[in-house]
Amino acid sequence: MTAKSYLLRILIFGLLACCAVVGINYVADPYGITGMQRVPGFNEHKIEINEHTRVLKKYQPLLREHSALVVGNSRVELGIAPAHACFRGAGMQLYNLGMPGAEVETQLAYALNLLYQQPVKTVFLSLDFTDFISTSTLPRDGDSALDRAMAGFRFTAAGEQNPDYYQSVLRDYFKSLFSLDALVASVRTIALQSDTSADRDDAGFNPARDFAEAVRIEGPHALFAQKMDNLTAKYNRPWYLRDSQGQLNPAFATLGHFLDIATARGVKVYLFTNPFHESFWDLLRDQGHMVAYGDWMRSVEALVGKYPPGTVELWDFSVDSAYIHESVPAAGVKSGALQWFWEPAHYRRELGDLMVNAMLSDSCGTDVAFGRKLY
């Protein structure tokens, strides 16, 4: 064999290997961005998706047309189901953009990415007090936060074409189709298909299969205890809503920026606070954070009051209610999940359904059994 033919064979085998990697990743679609059909027992559940929700929710919602969005963090991703009958009854094609650990500017950048590309007419935007506080009182400029967060999207915050967008797309798809990490994710997706594994459905909702499995194995007390340990470590130090000059956290300016854009485009926005289990509220109270919380609620109401009636609604589901006082079983008791909460900071779909019933009660004919409308 000549050196030339040897090199040619190496090149051909290399190209075939590359095509095989891309083909496997495209068909298995471990990150849910290629639009390949979900086949039971093969790629139905995206078991590696917990670490890749940001790339999923940048591209997956563009595979179909949506007229409504749920925006927020992991609480709405687990709690607000796009399949709710009131959404369907209103003719909404809804996508759940909830993303674990996302800051306000990231949440809103993903929302604008769809507002500029799809016929979105309604946005359900959750607000968490903990997303508007900081451990520092140093003054910060928040005017460009939304612009920075949209650096990798098709449009800028102002709705102009982003000249670097296709470079971002190329990087994202290269990592998703032509990388060892993606290949490992594809192999694991195919090999470890299970009804108890992590997943996100085609509407962006997290069905909490991994939460349910953890509760089944360890009991609900273990999830509560672990989360409370994390929350205690985080909030047992000073947190501030305002800086040393008395200015609100920059997230408020970012929220106002988004509401200006959305209302100018004729998008109806439902702002809502999330419910937490009483153990979380006890922690905030014990650590002295409730004064800032009261300031935060008043500031949110003042912001909403600047917009014409009917354009922005504000619902409060952080109010005290019977739902947040569920008793947590003792350690080792495997009694199944609580009715309303997975753990102190994440409510279940069952409670989220009541929240949707309230917000859409006028059009859906449902009762307001939980929460209150402030605006």
Short mmCIF file of C-alpha atoms in Angstrom, two decimals:
data_model
loop_
_atom_site.label_atom_id
_atom_site.label_comp_id
_atom_site.label_asym_id
_atom_site.label_seq_id
_atom_site.Cartn_x
_atom_site.Cartn_y
_atom_site.Cartn_z
CA MET A 1 0.00 0.00 0.00
CA THR A 2 1.39 3.36 -1.00
CA ALA A 3 1.56 6.28 1.39
CA LYS A 4 -0.96 8.13 -0.75
CA SER A 5 -3.57 5.36 -0.61
CA TYR A 6 -2.97 4.90 3.12
CA LEU A 7 -3.61 8.58 3.79
CA LEU A 8 -6.67 8.46 1.55
CA ARG A 9 -8.09 5.55 3.54
CA ILE A 10 -7.38 7.34 6.81
CA LEU A 11 -9.19 10.41 5.46
CA ILE A 12 -12.19 8.37 4.32
CA PHE A 13 -12.45 6.49 7.60
CA GLY A 14 -12.11 9.76 9.49
CA LEU A 15 -14.91 11.35 7.46
CA LEU A 16 -17.11 8.29 7.98
CA ALA A 17 -16.47 8.42 11.72
CA CYS A 18 -17.36 12.11 11.80
CA CYS A 19 -20.56 11.46 9.84
CA ALA A 20 -21.43 8.63 12.22
CA VAL A 21 -20.98 10.88 15.26
CA VAL A 22 -23.12 13.63 13.75
CA GLY A 23 -25.73 11.11 12.62
CA ILE A 24 -26.02 9.45 16.03
CA ASN A 25 -26.26 12.79 17.82
CA TYR A 26 -28.80 14.11 15.32
CA VAL A 27 -31.08 11.09 15.60
CA ALA A 28 -30.72 10.55 19.36
CA ASP A 29 -31.08 14.31 19.87
CA PRO A 30 -30.01 14.24 23.55
CA TYR A 31 -30.45 18.01 23.92
CA GLY A 32 -33.81 18.17 22.13
CA ILE A 33 -32.85 20.70 19.44
CA THR A 34 -32.96 18.79 16.12
CA GLY A 35 -36.68 18.07 16.12
CA MET A 36 -36.26 14.33 15.63
CA GLN A 37 -39.32 12.32 16.62
CA ARG A 38 -39.22 10.86 20.12
CA VAL A 39 -39.25 7.08 19.87
CA PRO A 40 -40.22 5.11 23.01
CA GLY A 41 -37.32 3.03 24.26
CA PHE A 42 -34.83 4.93 22.08
CA ASN A 43 -34.77 8.71 22.56
CA GLU A 44 -38.14 9.51 24.12
CA HIS A 45 -36.71 10.83 27.39
CA LYS A 46 -33.86 13.36 27.29
CA ILE A 47 -32.12 11.99 30.35
CA GLU A 48 -29.04 14.25 30.03
CA ILE A 49 -31.06 17.42 29.69
CA ASN A 50 -30.66 18.87 33.20
CA GLU A 51 -27.29 20.39 32.31
CA HIS A 52 -28.35 21.58 28.85
CA THR A 53 -31.67 23.38 29.29
CA ARG A 54 -30.28 26.69 28.02
CA VAL A 55 -29.38 25.33 24.60
CA LEU A 56 -32.65 23.35 24.54
CA LYS A 57 -34.76 26.43 25.19
CA LYS A 58 -32.84 28.56 22.76
CA TYR A 59 -33.73 26.32 19.81
CA GLN A 60 -36.51 23.86 20.69
CA PRO A 61 -39.34 26.46 20.82
CA LEU A 62 -38.38 27.58 17.30
CA LEU A 63 -39.31 24.14 15.96
CA ARG A 64 -43.01 25.00 16.42
CA GLU A 65 -45.09 28.17 16.54
CA HIS A 66 -46.16 29.49 19.94
CA SER A 67 -48.59 32.22 20.93
CA ALA A 68 -47.91 32.21 24.69
CA LEU A 69 -44.95 31.71 27.01
CA VAL A 70 -44.33 30.85 30.64
CA VAL A 71 -41.11 32.56 31.73
CA GLY A 72 -39.09 32.10 34.91
CA ASN A 73 -36.76 29.70 36.66
CA SER A 74 -37.01 26.05 37.72
CA ARG A 75 -40.11 26.73 39.82
CA VAL A 76 -42.32 27.39 36.80
CA GLU A 77 -40.51 24.75 34.75
CA LEU A 78 -41.75 22.17 37.27
CA GLY A 79 -45.02 23.83 38.25
CA ILE A 80 -46.77 25.38 35.24
CA ALA A 81 -47.90 22.77 32.69
CA PRO A 82 -48.53 23.93 29.09
CA ALA A 83 -51.13 21.14 28.84
CA HIS A 84 -53.44 22.90 31.34
CA ALA A 85 -57.03 22.93 30.04
CA CYS A 86 -57.35 26.72 30.44
CA PHE A 87 -54.41 27.32 28.11
CA ARG A 88 -55.90 24.98 25.53
CA GLY A 89 -59.36 26.47 25.99
CA ALA A 90 -57.99 29.94 25.28
CA GLY A 91 -56.37 28.65 22.08
CA MET A 92 -52.88 29.26 23.43
CA GLN A 93 -49.97 27.31 22.00
CA LEU A 94 -47.82 27.69 25.08
CA TYR A 95 -44.14 26.97 25.66
CA ASN A 96 -42.56 26.74 29.11
CA LEU A 97 -39.31 28.74 29.10
CA GLY A 98 -38.51 28.10 32.76
CA MET A 99 -34.78 27.54 33.30
CA PRO A 100 -33.06 26.37 36.47
CA GLY A 101 -30.77 28.96 38.04
CA ALA A 102 -31.42 31.62 35.41
CA GLU A 103 -31.14 35.25 36.48
CA VAL A 104 -33.83 37.77 35.55
CA GLU A 105 -31.95 39.11 32.53
CA THR A 106 -31.43 35.58 31.18
CA GLN A 107 -35.09 34.66 31.64
CA LEU A 108 -36.20 37.80 29.80
CA ALA A 109 -33.61 37.47 27.03
CA TYR A 110 -34.96 34.02 26.18
CA ALA A 111 -38.48 35.46 26.19
CA LEU A 112 -37.55 38.31 23.84
CA ASN A 113 -35.84 35.80 21.55
CA LEU A 114 -39.30 34.33 20.91
CA LEU A 115 -41.28 37.58 21.02
CA TYR A 116 -39.24 38.79 18.04
CA GLN A 117 -39.61 35.56 16.05
CA GLN A 118 -43.05 34.16 16.83
CA PRO A 119 -46.65 35.45 17.17
CA VAL A 120 -46.52 35.62 20.97
CA LYS A 121 -49.51 37.46 22.40
CA THR A 122 -49.39 36.41 26.06
CA VAL A 123 -46.56 36.03 28.57
CA PHE A 124 -46.87 34.52 32.05
CA LEU A 125 -43.81 35.83 33.89
CA SER A 126 -42.96 34.61 37.37
CA LEU A 127 -41.18 36.87 39.84
CA ASP A 128 -39.06 35.63 42.75
CA PHE A 129 -37.92 37.95 45.51
CA THR A 130 -34.65 36.01 45.65
CA ASP A 131 -33.85 37.02 42.05
CA PHE A 132 -33.92 40.71 43.01
CA ILE A 133 -31.55 40.72 45.97
CA SER A 134 -27.76 40.78 46.19
CA THR A 135 -25.07 40.25 48.82
CA SER A 136 -23.43 43.54 47.81
CA THR A 137 -24.57 47.13 48.31
CA LEU A 138 -22.19 48.54 45.71
CA PRO A 139 -24.06 50.59 43.07
CA ARG A 140 -24.44 48.75 39.76
CA ASP A 141 -25.54 49.86 36.31
CA GLY A 142 -28.29 47.58 35.02
CA ASP A 143 -29.19 49.45 31.82
CA SER A 144 -27.33 47.07 29.49
CA ALA A 145 -28.10 43.80 31.29
CA LEU A 146 -30.70 42.69 28.73
CA ASP A 147 -28.42 43.62 25.84
CA ARG A 148 -25.61 41.51 27.28
CA ALA A 149 -27.92 38.57 27.93
CA MET A 150 -29.09 38.58 24.28
CA ALA A 151 -25.60 38.47 22.81
CA GLY A 152 -26.08 34.95 21.39
CA PHE A 153 -29.59 35.40 19.99
CA ARG A 154 -30.88 36.37 16.53
CA PHE A 155 -31.99 39.80 17.70
CA THR A 156 -30.70 42.38 20.15
CA ALA A 157 -32.88 43.68 22.96
CA ALA A 158 -33.95 46.52 20.67
CA GLY A 159 -35.14 44.05 18.01
CA GLU A 160 -32.26 44.61 15.61
CA GLN A 161 -30.45 41.81 13.80
CA ASN A 162 -27.46 40.47 15.73
CA PRO A 163 -24.50 40.23 13.29
CA ASP A 164 -22.81 37.55 15.42
CA TYR A 165 -25.88 35.30 15.62
CA TYR A 166 -24.81 32.67 13.10
CA GLN A 167 -21.43 32.27 14.78
CA SER A 168 -23.32 31.51 17.98
CA VAL A 169 -25.55 29.00 16.18
CA LEU A 170 -22.52 27.30 14.67
CA ARG A 171 -20.89 26.95 18.09
CA ASP A 172 -24.07 25.61 19.68
CA TYR A 173 -24.72 23.01 16.99
CA PHE A 174 -21.08 22.00 16.86
CA LYS A 175 -21.20 21.24 20.58
CA SER A 176 -24.54 19.49 20.21
CA LEU A 177 -23.75 17.36 17.16
CA PHE A 178 -19.99 17.10 16.75
CA SER A 179 -18.49 16.70 20.20
CA LEU A 180 -17.51 13.85 22.48
CA ASP A 181 -19.76 15.19 25.23
CA ALA A 182 -22.75 15.08 22.90
CA LEU A 183 -21.86 11.57 21.74
CA VAL A 184 -21.65 10.36 25.35
CA ALA A 185 -25.01 12.05 26.02
CA SER A 186 -26.51 10.29 22.99
CA VAL A 187 -25.22 6.89 24.08
CA ARG A 188 -26.51 7.42 27.62
CA THR A 189 -29.86 8.66 26.28
CA ILE A 190 -30.29 5.50 24.20
CA ALA A 191 -28.93 3.08 26.81
CA LEU A 192 -30.62 4.46 29.93
CA GLN A 193 -34.16 5.17 28.76
CA SER A 194 -36.44 5.05 31.79
CA ASP A 195 -39.75 6.50 32.94
CA THR A 196 -37.96 7.69 36.09
CA SER A 197 -35.21 9.68 34.35
CA ALA A 198 -34.92 13.44 33.95
CA ASP A 199 -36.64 14.96 30.92
CA ARG A 200 -38.20 18.02 29.30
CA ASP A 201 -41.15 17.54 26.97
CA ASP A 202 -41.68 19.21 23.61
CA ALA A 203 -43.40 22.16 25.31
CA GLY A 204 -40.44 22.76 27.65
CA PHE A 205 -42.15 21.37 30.76
CA ASN A 206 -40.20 19.38 33.33
CA PRO A 207 -42.37 16.38 34.33
CA ALA A 208 -40.27 15.93 37.51
CA ARG A 209 -39.69 12.21 36.97
CA ASP A 210 -36.33 12.40 38.73
CA PHE A 211 -37.94 14.23 41.68
CA ALA A 212 -40.62 11.56 41.93
CA GLU A 213 -38.01 8.80 41.85
CA ALA A 214 -35.97 10.47 44.58
CA VAL A 215 -39.08 10.72 46.76
CA ARG A 216 -39.91 7.08 46.09
CA ILE A 217 -36.44 5.93 47.14
CA GLU A 218 -35.68 8.30 50.02
CA GLY A 219 -39.03 9.73 51.05
CA PRO A 220 -40.04 13.43 50.91
CA HIS A 221 -38.17 14.35 54.10
CA ALA A 222 -34.80 13.79 52.40
CA LEU A 223 -35.57 16.32 49.64
CA PHE A 224 -36.85 18.86 52.15
CA ALA A 225 -33.85 18.44 54.45
CA GLN A 226 -31.32 18.70 51.63
CA LYS A 227 -32.95 21.80 50.16
CA MET A 228 -33.28 23.48 53.56
CA ASP A 229 -29.58 22.89 54.21
CA ASN A 230 -28.76 24.61 50.91
CA LEU A 231 -31.16 27.48 51.54
CA THR A 232 -29.91 28.02 55.09
CA ALA A 233 -26.31 28.20 53.91
CA LYS A 234 -27.31 30.74 51.26
CA TYR A 235 -29.56 33.05 53.26
CA ASN A 236 -27.88 33.09 56.67
CA ARG A 237 -25.89 36.14 55.60
CA PRO A 238 -27.01 39.68 54.68
CA TRP A 239 -28.86 40.17 51.38
CA TYR A 240 -29.91 43.56 50.01
CA LEU A 241 -32.70 44.76 47.75
CA ARG A 242 -31.18 48.25 47.43
CA ASP A 243 -27.64 49.49 47.07
CA SER A 244 -25.84 51.95 49.32
CA GLN A 245 -27.50 54.84 47.46
CA GLY A 246 -30.99 53.44 47.97
CA GLN A 247 -31.42 52.33 44.37
CA LEU A 248 -33.30 49.11 43.65
CA ASN A 249 -31.51 46.04 42.35
CA PRO A 250 -30.76 46.41 38.58
CA ALA A 251 -33.12 43.49 37.91
CA PHE A 252 -35.98 46.00 38.34
CA ALA A 253 -34.66 48.11 35.44
CA THR A 254 -34.33 44.96 33.35
CA LEU A 255 -37.91 43.94 34.16
CA GLY A 256 -39.18 47.41 33.29
CA HIS A 257 -37.25 47.29 30.01
CA PHE A 258 -38.91 44.01 29.09
CA LEU A 259 -42.39 45.23 30.04
CA ASP A 260 -41.90 48.34 27.89
CA ILE A 261 -41.05 46.17 24.88
CA ALA A 262 -43.81 43.63 25.48
CA THR A 263 -46.61 46.16 26.03
CA ALA A 264 -45.50 48.20 23.01
CA ARG A 265 -45.90 45.04 20.90
CA GLY A 266 -49.41 44.43 22.26
CA VAL A 267 -48.36 41.45 24.40
CA LYS A 268 -50.48 40.82 27.51
CA VAL A 269 -48.24 40.10 30.51
CA TYR A 270 -49.31 38.21 33.61
CA LEU A 271 -46.77 38.79 36.38
CA PHE A 272 -47.03 36.41 39.29
CA THR A 273 -45.13 35.56 42.45
CA ASN A 274 -44.37 31.93 43.26
CA PRO A 275 -45.53 30.01 46.34
CA PHE A 276 -43.03 28.54 48.80
CA HIS A 277 -43.50 26.05 51.59
CA GLU A 278 -43.82 27.56 55.08
CA SER A 279 -40.36 26.28 56.02
CA PHE A 280 -38.82 28.62 53.44
CA TRP A 281 -40.76 31.61 54.78
CA ASP A 282 -39.72 30.69 58.32
CA LEU A 283 -36.09 30.76 57.18
CA LEU A 284 -36.41 34.21 55.57
CA ARG A 285 -38.18 35.49 58.66
CA ASP A 286 -35.57 34.08 61.02
CA GLN A 287 -32.75 35.61 58.98
CA GLY A 288 -34.38 39.04 58.86
CA HIS A 289 -35.15 39.19 55.13
CA MET A 290 -38.87 39.91 55.34
CA VAL A 291 -38.43 43.69 55.59
CA ALA A 292 -36.72 43.64 52.21
CA TYR A 293 -39.44 41.33 50.93
CA GLY A 294 -42.12 43.86 51.84
CA ASP A 295 -40.14 46.59 50.09
CA TRP A 296 -39.84 44.31 47.04
CA MET A 297 -43.59 43.66 46.81
CA ARG A 298 -44.40 47.37 47.09
CA SER A 299 -41.81 48.15 44.40
CA VAL A 300 -43.25 45.54 42.04
CA GLU A 301 -46.74 46.97 42.53
CA ALA A 302 -45.44 50.48 41.84
CA LEU A 303 -43.80 49.29 38.62
CA VAL A 304 -46.93 47.55 37.38
CA GLY A 305 -48.99 50.62 38.20
CA LYS A 306 -47.12 52.58 35.51
CA TYR A 307 -48.70 50.58 32.69
CA PRO A 308 -52.19 51.06 31.22
CA PRO A 309 -54.89 48.95 32.90
CA GLY A 310 -55.27 45.51 31.35
CA THR A 311 -51.82 45.39 29.77
CA VAL A 312 -50.00 43.99 32.82
CA GLU A 313 -51.70 41.95 35.54
CA LEU A 314 -50.05 41.15 38.87
CA TRP A 315 -50.97 38.04 40.85
CA ASP A 316 -49.60 37.17 44.27
CA PHE A 317 -49.24 33.46 45.03
CA SER A 318 -46.70 34.01 47.79
CA VAL A 319 -49.54 34.80 50.19
CA ASP A 320 -50.20 32.68 53.23
CA SER A 321 -52.63 29.84 52.52
CA ALA A 322 -53.51 26.32 53.60
CA TYR A 323 -51.49 24.99 50.67
CA ILE A 324 -48.10 26.03 52.06
CA HIS A 325 -48.55 24.42 55.48
CA GLU A 326 -48.28 20.76 54.49
CA SER A 327 -46.64 18.59 57.11
CA VAL A 328 -43.40 16.91 56.07
CA PRO A 329 -43.13 13.23 57.09
CA ALA A 330 -40.31 12.13 59.38
CA ALA A 331 -37.00 10.91 57.97
CA GLY A 332 -37.24 7.47 56.42
CA VAL A 333 -41.01 7.60 55.92
CA LYS A 334 -41.73 6.75 52.29
CA SER A 335 -45.27 8.03 52.11
CA GLY A 336 -45.00 9.50 48.63
CA ALA A 337 -44.66 13.12 47.58
CA LEU A 338 -46.52 15.91 49.31
CA GLN A 339 -49.65 17.04 47.51
CA TRP A 340 -48.44 20.54 46.68
CA PHE A 341 -44.63 20.68 47.03
CA TRP A 342 -41.60 18.64 46.02
CA GLU A 343 -39.47 20.52 48.55
CA PRO A 344 -39.53 24.00 50.16
CA ALA A 345 -38.70 25.98 47.01
CA HIS A 346 -40.43 23.96 44.27
CA TYR A 347 -44.18 23.47 44.03
CA ARG A 348 -45.82 20.66 42.11
CA ARG A 349 -47.94 20.88 38.99
CA GLU A 350 -51.05 20.37 41.14
CA LEU A 351 -50.50 23.74 42.81
CA GLY A 352 -49.46 25.31 39.51
CA ASP A 353 -52.80 24.23 38.05
CA LEU A 354 -54.59 26.24 40.74
CA MET A 355 -52.46 29.25 39.87
CA VAL A 356 -53.44 29.01 36.20
CA ASN A 357 -57.08 28.56 37.23
CA ALA A 358 -56.84 31.86 39.08
CA MET A 359 -55.03 33.90 36.44
CA LEU A 360 -57.36 32.74 33.64
CA SER A 361 -60.52 32.54 35.75
CA ASP A 362 -62.34 35.23 33.75
CA SER A 363 -61.88 33.46 30.41
CA CYS A 364 -61.82 29.86 31.66
CA GLY A 365 -64.65 29.97 34.17
CA THR A 366 -62.45 28.55 36.93
CA ASP A 367 -62.37 29.50 40.60
CA VAL A 368 -59.79 31.67 42.34
CA ALA A 369 -59.06 29.18 45.11
CA PHE A 370 -55.50 30.32 45.59
CA GLY A 371 -53.71 33.66 45.28
CA ARG A 372 -54.94 37.20 44.85
CA LYS A 373 -54.94 39.69 42.01
CA LEU A 374 -53.17 42.93 42.92
CA TYR A 375 -53.48 44.71 39.53
#
